[in-house]
Coordinates of C-alpha atoms and ligand atoms in Angstrom, one line a residue:
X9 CA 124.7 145.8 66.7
X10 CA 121.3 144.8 65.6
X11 CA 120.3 141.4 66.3
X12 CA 117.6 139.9 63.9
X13 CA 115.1 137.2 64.7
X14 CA 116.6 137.0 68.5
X15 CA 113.1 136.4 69.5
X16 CA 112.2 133.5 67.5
X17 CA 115.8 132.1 68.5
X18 CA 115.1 132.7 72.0
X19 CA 115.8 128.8 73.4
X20 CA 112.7 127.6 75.8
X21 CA 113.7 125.7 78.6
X22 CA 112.5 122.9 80.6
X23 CA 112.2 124.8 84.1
X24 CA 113.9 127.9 84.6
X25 CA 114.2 130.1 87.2
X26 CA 111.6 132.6 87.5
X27 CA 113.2 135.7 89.7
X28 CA 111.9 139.6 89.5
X29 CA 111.8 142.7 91.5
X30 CA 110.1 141.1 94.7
X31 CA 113.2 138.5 95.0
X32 CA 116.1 141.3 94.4
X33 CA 114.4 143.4 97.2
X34 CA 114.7 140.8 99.8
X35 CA 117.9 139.7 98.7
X36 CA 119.3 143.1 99.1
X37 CA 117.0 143.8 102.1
X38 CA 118.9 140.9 103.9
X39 CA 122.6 141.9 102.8
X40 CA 121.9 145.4 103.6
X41 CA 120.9 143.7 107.3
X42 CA 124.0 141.8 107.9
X43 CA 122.7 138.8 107.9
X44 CA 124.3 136.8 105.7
X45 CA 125.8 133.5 107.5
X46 CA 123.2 130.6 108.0
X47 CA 121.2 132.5 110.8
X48 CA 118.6 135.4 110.7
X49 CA 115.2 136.4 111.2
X50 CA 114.6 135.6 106.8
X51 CA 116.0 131.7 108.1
X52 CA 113.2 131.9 111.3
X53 CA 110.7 133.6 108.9
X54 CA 111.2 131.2 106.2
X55 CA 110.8 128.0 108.0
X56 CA 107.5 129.2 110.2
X57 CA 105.9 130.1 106.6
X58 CA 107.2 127.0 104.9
X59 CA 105.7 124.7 108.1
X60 CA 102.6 126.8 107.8
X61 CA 102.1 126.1 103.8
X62 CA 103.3 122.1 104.8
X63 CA 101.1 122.3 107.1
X64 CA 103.2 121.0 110.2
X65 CA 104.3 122.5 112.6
X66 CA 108.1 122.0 112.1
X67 CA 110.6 123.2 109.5
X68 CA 114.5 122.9 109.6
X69 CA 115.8 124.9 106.4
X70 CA 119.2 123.3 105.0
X71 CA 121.6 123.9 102.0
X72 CA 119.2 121.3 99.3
X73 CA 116.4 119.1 98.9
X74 CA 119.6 116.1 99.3
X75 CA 119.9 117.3 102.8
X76 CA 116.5 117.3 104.1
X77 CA 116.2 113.6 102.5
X78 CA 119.4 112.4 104.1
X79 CA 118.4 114.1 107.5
X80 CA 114.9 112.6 107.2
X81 CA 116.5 108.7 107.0
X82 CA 118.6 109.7 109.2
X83 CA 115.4 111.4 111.4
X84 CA 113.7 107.5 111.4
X85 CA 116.7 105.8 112.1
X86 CA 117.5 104.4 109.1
X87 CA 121.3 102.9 108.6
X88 CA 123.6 100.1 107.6
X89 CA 121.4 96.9 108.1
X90 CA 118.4 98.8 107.2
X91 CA 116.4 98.7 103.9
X92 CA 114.3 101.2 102.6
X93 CA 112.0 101.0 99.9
X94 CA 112.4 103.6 96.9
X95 CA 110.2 104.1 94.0
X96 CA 112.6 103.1 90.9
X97 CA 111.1 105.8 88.9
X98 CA 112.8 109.1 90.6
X99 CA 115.9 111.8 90.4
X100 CA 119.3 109.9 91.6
X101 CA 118.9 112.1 95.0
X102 CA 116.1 110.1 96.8
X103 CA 118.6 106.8 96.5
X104 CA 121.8 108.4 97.1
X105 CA 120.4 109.9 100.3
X106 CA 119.3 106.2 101.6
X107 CA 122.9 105.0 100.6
X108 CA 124.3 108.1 103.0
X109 CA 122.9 106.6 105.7
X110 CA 124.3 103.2 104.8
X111 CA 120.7 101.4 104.3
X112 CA 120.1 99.5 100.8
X113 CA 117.8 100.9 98.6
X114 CA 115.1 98.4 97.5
X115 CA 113.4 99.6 94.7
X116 CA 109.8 99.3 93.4
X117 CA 107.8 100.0 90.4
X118 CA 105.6 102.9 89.6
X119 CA 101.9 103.1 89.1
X120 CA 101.5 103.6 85.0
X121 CA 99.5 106.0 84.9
X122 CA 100.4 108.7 87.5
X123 CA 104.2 107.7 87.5
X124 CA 104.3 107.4 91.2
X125 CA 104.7 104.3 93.5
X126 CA 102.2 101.5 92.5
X127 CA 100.3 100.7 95.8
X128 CA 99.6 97.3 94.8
X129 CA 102.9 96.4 94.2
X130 CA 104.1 97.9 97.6
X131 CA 101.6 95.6 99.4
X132 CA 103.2 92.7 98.0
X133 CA 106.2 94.1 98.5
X134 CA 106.2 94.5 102.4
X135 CA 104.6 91.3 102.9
X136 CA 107.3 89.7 100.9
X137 CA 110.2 91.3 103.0
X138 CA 108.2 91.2 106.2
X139 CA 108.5 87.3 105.7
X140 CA 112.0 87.0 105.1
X141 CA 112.8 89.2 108.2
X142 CA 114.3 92.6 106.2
X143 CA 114.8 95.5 108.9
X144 CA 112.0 98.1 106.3
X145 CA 113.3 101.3 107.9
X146 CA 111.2 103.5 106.1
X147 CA 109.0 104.1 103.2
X148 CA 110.5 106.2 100.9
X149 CA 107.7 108.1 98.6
X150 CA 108.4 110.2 96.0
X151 CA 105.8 113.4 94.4
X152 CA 106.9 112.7 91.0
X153 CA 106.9 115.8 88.9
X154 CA 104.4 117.4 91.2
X155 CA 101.9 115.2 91.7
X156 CA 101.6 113.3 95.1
X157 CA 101.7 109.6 95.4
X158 CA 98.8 107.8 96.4
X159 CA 98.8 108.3 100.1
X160 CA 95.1 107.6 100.5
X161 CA 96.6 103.7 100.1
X162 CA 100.1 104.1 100.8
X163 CA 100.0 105.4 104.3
X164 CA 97.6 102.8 105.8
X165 CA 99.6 99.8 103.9
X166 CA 102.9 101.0 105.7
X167 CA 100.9 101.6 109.0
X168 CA 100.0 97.8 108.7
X169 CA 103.5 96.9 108.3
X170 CA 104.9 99.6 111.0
X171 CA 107.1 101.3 108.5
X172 CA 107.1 105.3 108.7
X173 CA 107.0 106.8 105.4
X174 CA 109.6 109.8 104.4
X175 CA 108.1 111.9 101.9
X176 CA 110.2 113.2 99.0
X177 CA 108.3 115.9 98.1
X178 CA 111.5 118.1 96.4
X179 CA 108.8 118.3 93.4
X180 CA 105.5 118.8 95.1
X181 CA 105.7 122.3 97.1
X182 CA 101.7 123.6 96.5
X183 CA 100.3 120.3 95.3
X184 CA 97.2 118.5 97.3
X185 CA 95.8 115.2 97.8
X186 CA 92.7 114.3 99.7
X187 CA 92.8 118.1 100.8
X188 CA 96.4 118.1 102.3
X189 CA 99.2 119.5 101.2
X190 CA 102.2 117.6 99.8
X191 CA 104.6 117.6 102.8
X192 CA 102.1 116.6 105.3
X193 CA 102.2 112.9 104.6
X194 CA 105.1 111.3 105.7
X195 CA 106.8 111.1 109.6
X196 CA 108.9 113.6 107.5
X197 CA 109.4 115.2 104.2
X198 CA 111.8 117.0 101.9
X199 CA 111.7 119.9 99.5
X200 CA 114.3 121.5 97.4
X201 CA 114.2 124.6 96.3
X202 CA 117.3 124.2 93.7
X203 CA 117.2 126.2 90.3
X204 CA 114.8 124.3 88.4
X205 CA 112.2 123.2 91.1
X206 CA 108.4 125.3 91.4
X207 CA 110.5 127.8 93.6
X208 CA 114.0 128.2 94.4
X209 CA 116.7 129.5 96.8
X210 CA 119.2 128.9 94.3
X211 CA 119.8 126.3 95.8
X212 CA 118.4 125.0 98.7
X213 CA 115.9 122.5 100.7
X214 CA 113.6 122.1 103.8
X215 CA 112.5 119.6 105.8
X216 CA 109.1 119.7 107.4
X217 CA 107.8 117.3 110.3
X218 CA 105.5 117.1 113.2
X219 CA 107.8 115.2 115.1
X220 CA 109.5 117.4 117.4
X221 CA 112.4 115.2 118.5
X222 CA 113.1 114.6 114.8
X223 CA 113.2 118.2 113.9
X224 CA 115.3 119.0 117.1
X225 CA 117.6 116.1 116.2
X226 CA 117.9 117.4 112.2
X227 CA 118.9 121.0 112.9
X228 CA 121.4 119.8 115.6
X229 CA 122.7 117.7 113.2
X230 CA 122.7 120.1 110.0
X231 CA 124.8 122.7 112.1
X232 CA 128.4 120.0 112.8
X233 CA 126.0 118.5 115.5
X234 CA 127.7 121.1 117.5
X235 CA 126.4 120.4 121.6
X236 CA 125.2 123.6 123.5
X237 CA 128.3 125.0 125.0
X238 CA 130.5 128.1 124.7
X239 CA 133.7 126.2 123.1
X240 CA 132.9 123.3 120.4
X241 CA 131.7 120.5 122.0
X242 CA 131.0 117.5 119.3
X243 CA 130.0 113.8 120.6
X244 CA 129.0 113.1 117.1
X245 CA 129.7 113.5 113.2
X246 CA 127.4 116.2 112.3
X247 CA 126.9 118.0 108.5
X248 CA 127.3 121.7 107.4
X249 CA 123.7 121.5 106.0
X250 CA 122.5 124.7 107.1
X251 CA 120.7 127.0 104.8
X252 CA 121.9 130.6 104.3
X253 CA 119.7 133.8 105.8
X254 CA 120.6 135.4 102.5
X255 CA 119.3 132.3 100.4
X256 CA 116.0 132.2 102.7
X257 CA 115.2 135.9 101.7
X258 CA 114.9 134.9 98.6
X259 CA 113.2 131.9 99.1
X260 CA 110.3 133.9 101.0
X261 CA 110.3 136.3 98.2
X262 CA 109.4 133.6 95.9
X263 CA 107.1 132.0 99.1
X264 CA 105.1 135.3 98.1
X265 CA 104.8 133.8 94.5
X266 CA 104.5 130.5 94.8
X267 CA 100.6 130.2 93.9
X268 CA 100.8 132.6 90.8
X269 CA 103.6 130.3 89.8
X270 CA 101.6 127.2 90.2
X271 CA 98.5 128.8 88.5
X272 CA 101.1 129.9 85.2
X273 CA 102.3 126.2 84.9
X274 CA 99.0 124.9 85.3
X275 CA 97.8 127.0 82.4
X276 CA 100.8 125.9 80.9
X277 CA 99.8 122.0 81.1
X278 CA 96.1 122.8 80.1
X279 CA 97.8 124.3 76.8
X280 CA 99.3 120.8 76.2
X281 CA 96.4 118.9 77.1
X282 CA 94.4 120.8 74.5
X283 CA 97.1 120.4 71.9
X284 CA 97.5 116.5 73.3
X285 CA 93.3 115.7 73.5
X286 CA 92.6 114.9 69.9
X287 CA 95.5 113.1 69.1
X288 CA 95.2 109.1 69.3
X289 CA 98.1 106.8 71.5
X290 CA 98.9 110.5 73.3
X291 CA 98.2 111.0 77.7
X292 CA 99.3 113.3 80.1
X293 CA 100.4 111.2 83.5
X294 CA 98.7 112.4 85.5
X295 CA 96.8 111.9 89.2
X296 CA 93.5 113.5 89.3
X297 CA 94.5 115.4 92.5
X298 CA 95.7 118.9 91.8
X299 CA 99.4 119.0 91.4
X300 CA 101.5 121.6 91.4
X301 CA 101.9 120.9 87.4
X302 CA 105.7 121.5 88.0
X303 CA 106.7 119.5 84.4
X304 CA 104.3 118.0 82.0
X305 CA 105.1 114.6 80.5
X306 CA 103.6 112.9 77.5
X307 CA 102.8 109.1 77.3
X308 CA 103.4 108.2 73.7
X309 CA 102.0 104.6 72.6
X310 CA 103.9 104.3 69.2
X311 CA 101.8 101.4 67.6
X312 CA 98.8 103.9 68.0
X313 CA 100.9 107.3 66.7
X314 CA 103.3 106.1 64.3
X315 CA 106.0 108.1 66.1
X316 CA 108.0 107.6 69.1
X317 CA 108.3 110.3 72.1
X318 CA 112.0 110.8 71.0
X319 CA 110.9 111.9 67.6
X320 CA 108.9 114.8 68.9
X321 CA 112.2 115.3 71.0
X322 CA 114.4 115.7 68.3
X323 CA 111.5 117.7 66.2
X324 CA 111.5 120.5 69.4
X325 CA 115.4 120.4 69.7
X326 CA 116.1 121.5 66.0
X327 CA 114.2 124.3 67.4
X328 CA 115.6 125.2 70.5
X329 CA 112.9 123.9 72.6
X330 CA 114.5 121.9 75.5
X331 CA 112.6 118.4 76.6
X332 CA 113.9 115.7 78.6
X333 CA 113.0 112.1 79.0
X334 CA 111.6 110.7 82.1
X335 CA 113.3 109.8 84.5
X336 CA 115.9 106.9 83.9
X337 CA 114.6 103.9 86.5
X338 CA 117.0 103.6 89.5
X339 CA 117.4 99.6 88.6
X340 CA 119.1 100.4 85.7
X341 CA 121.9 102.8 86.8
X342 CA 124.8 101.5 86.4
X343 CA 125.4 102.6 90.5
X344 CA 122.5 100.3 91.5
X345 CA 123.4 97.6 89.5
X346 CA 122.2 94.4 91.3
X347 CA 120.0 96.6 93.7
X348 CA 116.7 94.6 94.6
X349 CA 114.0 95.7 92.7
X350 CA 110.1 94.4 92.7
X351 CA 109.4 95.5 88.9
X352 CA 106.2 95.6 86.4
X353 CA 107.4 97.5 83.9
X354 CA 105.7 100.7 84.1
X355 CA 108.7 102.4 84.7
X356 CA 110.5 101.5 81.7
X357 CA 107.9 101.6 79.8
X358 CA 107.7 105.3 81.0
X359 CA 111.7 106.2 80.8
X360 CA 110.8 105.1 76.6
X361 CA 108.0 106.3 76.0
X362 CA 107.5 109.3 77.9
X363 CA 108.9 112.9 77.2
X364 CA 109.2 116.1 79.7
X365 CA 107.6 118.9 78.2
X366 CA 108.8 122.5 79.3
X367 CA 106.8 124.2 82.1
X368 CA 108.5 127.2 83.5
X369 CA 106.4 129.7 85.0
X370 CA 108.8 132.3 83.8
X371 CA 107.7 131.5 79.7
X372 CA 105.9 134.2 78.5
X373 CA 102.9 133.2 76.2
X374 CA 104.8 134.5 73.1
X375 CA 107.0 131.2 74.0
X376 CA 104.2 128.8 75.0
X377 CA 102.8 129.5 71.6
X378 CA 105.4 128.6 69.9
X379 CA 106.3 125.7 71.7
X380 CA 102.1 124.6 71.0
X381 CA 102.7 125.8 67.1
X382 CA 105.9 123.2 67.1
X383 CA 103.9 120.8 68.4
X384 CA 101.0 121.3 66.3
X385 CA 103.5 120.8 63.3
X386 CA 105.5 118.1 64.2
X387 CA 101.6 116.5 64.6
X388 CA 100.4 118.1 61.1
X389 CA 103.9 116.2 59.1
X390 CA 102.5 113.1 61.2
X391 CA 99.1 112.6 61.0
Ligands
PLP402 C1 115.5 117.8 92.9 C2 115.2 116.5 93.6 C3 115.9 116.1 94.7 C4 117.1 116.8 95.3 O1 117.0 118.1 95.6 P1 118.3 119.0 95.6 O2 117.8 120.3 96.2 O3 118.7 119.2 94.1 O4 119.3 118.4 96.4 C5 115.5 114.9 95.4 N1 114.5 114.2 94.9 C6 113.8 114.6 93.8 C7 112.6 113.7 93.3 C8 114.1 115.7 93.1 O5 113.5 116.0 92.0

């Protein structure tokens, strides 16, 4: 049966998976090995070349990006008593992992124009609850949609106030700031590598650190915190976080890709800014470092545009081209309802008035064209 018009209907996504022939040959390269529990030589290789791209020299693979966060609290100490400090503006993940390990979540605005933690704020914010006494565990920073936060100020604020930071970098594998690479920042970080991140193991995460105690503590922890003996031996409640060998073949199979992918999505996000340049009340957030351009999101000023982000939303849906608002601020989940929060606005202003454009590195440029000719209609009706 003959389908007609099954390209033009072919739906865009926001971020799918982008898998090919490299990824089915280690996958079946691994099977064909035996190696298919949550040990292997594709689990060593994968952690050694993740470390390396982190640049640290430690990397404990486990089962997702929720992991990695959770052992990461866990890694600097953080528990019941405890607060941490969480950017407002991030995926539910980053604040569920602080609530596993019993701390409370204080949350803090973003910086308006990048989306990620506001510096300023934070100052004021650790000298607030260094005066009233809080136990600040940690520092919990998040790389929001691939662009690092502003470590150049962040780290020596919490180096002041002798608070490590834990890096959330589940969005930020292959972006830089100041010349590092996202991942290096924090007394530990976390990436995912789930379905709809810059690369994925299916589903998946990593945590990196150059602490060695830390990594030696999360891996022993990650495997039922089992103690080295021949029978089980337990003096401790451990988690089945570990990655499997089969999932890390793939993952170094798209290791091996990871910097075309970037390049296609930052080709992707030039398209936009071009579309976006001449158009009045319209920005990219963005940092001026280079980001792994994992998502692209629009900044709509409606007294300037006469339209609203969720019109252009609606506009793209009616033609199959998926968007996605940013991220709903954690202080306004109904599961953190009277959670602390230090608050300017930005964020909210963001979750209204900002829209998640489709970026996967897997749309061809027959797709990015149309998703630009959409665009440059919905702008055409407007203007
Ligand atoms: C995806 C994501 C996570 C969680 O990663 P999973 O692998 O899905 O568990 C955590 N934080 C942020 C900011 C994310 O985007």
């Amino acid at each position: 049966m003959a389908l007609v018009g099954t390209e033009h209907h072919r739906s865009v996504l926001l971020s799918a998976p982008d898998i090919g022939e490299l990824e089915q040959e280690y996958v079946l390269a691994a099977l064909r090995s035996g190696w298919v529990a949550p040990a292997g030589p594709d689990l060593d290789l994968f952690e050694a070349e993740i470390a390396r791209r982190a640049g640290v020299p430690h990397a404990v693979a486990v089962n997702s990006g929720t992991a990695a966060l959770h052992l990461a609290l866990e890694g600097v100490g953080a528990g019941p008593g405890d607060v941490v400090v969480v950017p407002t503006l991030t995926f539910a993940a980053s604040a569920n992992a602080v609530r596993y390990t019993g701390a409370t979540p204080v949350f803090a605005d973003c910086d308006p124009a990048t989306g990620n933690l506001d510096p300023e704020l934070l100052s004021g914010l650790l000298a607030t609850l260094d005066a009233e006494g809080a136990r600040v565990r940690a520092v919990l920073t998040v790389d929001v949609y691939g662009s690092c936060a502003d470590y150049r100020r962040i780290l020596p604020l919490c180096e002041r106030h002798g608070v490590p930071v834990v890096e959330d970098a589940a969005e930020s594998l292959g972006a830089e700031h100041d010349g590092r690479p996202a991942g290096s920042f924090g007394r530990a970080a976390a990436f995912s590598f789930n379905g709809n991140k810059i690369m994925t193991t299916s589903g998946g995460g990593m945590l990196v650190t150059a602490d060695t105690g830390l990594a030696d503590r999360a891996r022993y922890l990650a495997g039922q915190a089992r103690l080295p003996a021949e029978h089980y031996e337990h003096a401790e409640v451990g988690y089945n976080y570990r990655l499997s060998n089969v999932l890390a073949a793939l993952g170094r199979a798209q290791l091996c890709r990871l910097d075309a992918m970037i390049e296609r999505r930052r080709a992707v996000r030039a398209a936009y800014a071009g579309v976006f340049a001449a158009v009045d009340g319209v920005r990219l957030l963005a940092t001026g470092e280079p980001g792994n351009c994992w998502l692209t999101t629009v900044v709509v000023d409606p007294r300037r545009t006469g339209w609203r982000a969720r019109d252009l939303a609606a506009h793209l849906r009616a033609r199959d081209v998926e968007t996605r608002p940013v991220f709903k601020p954690m202080h306004l989940q109904p599961l953190h309802a009277g959670a602390r929060a230090f608050l300017t606005g930005a964020a909210e202003d963001l979750f209204t008035n900002g829209l998640v454009l489709p970026g996967g590195s897997v749309l061809g440029d027959d797709q990015i064209r149309r998703v630009l000719d959409e665009i440059n209609t919905f702008l055409g009706v407007r203007r």
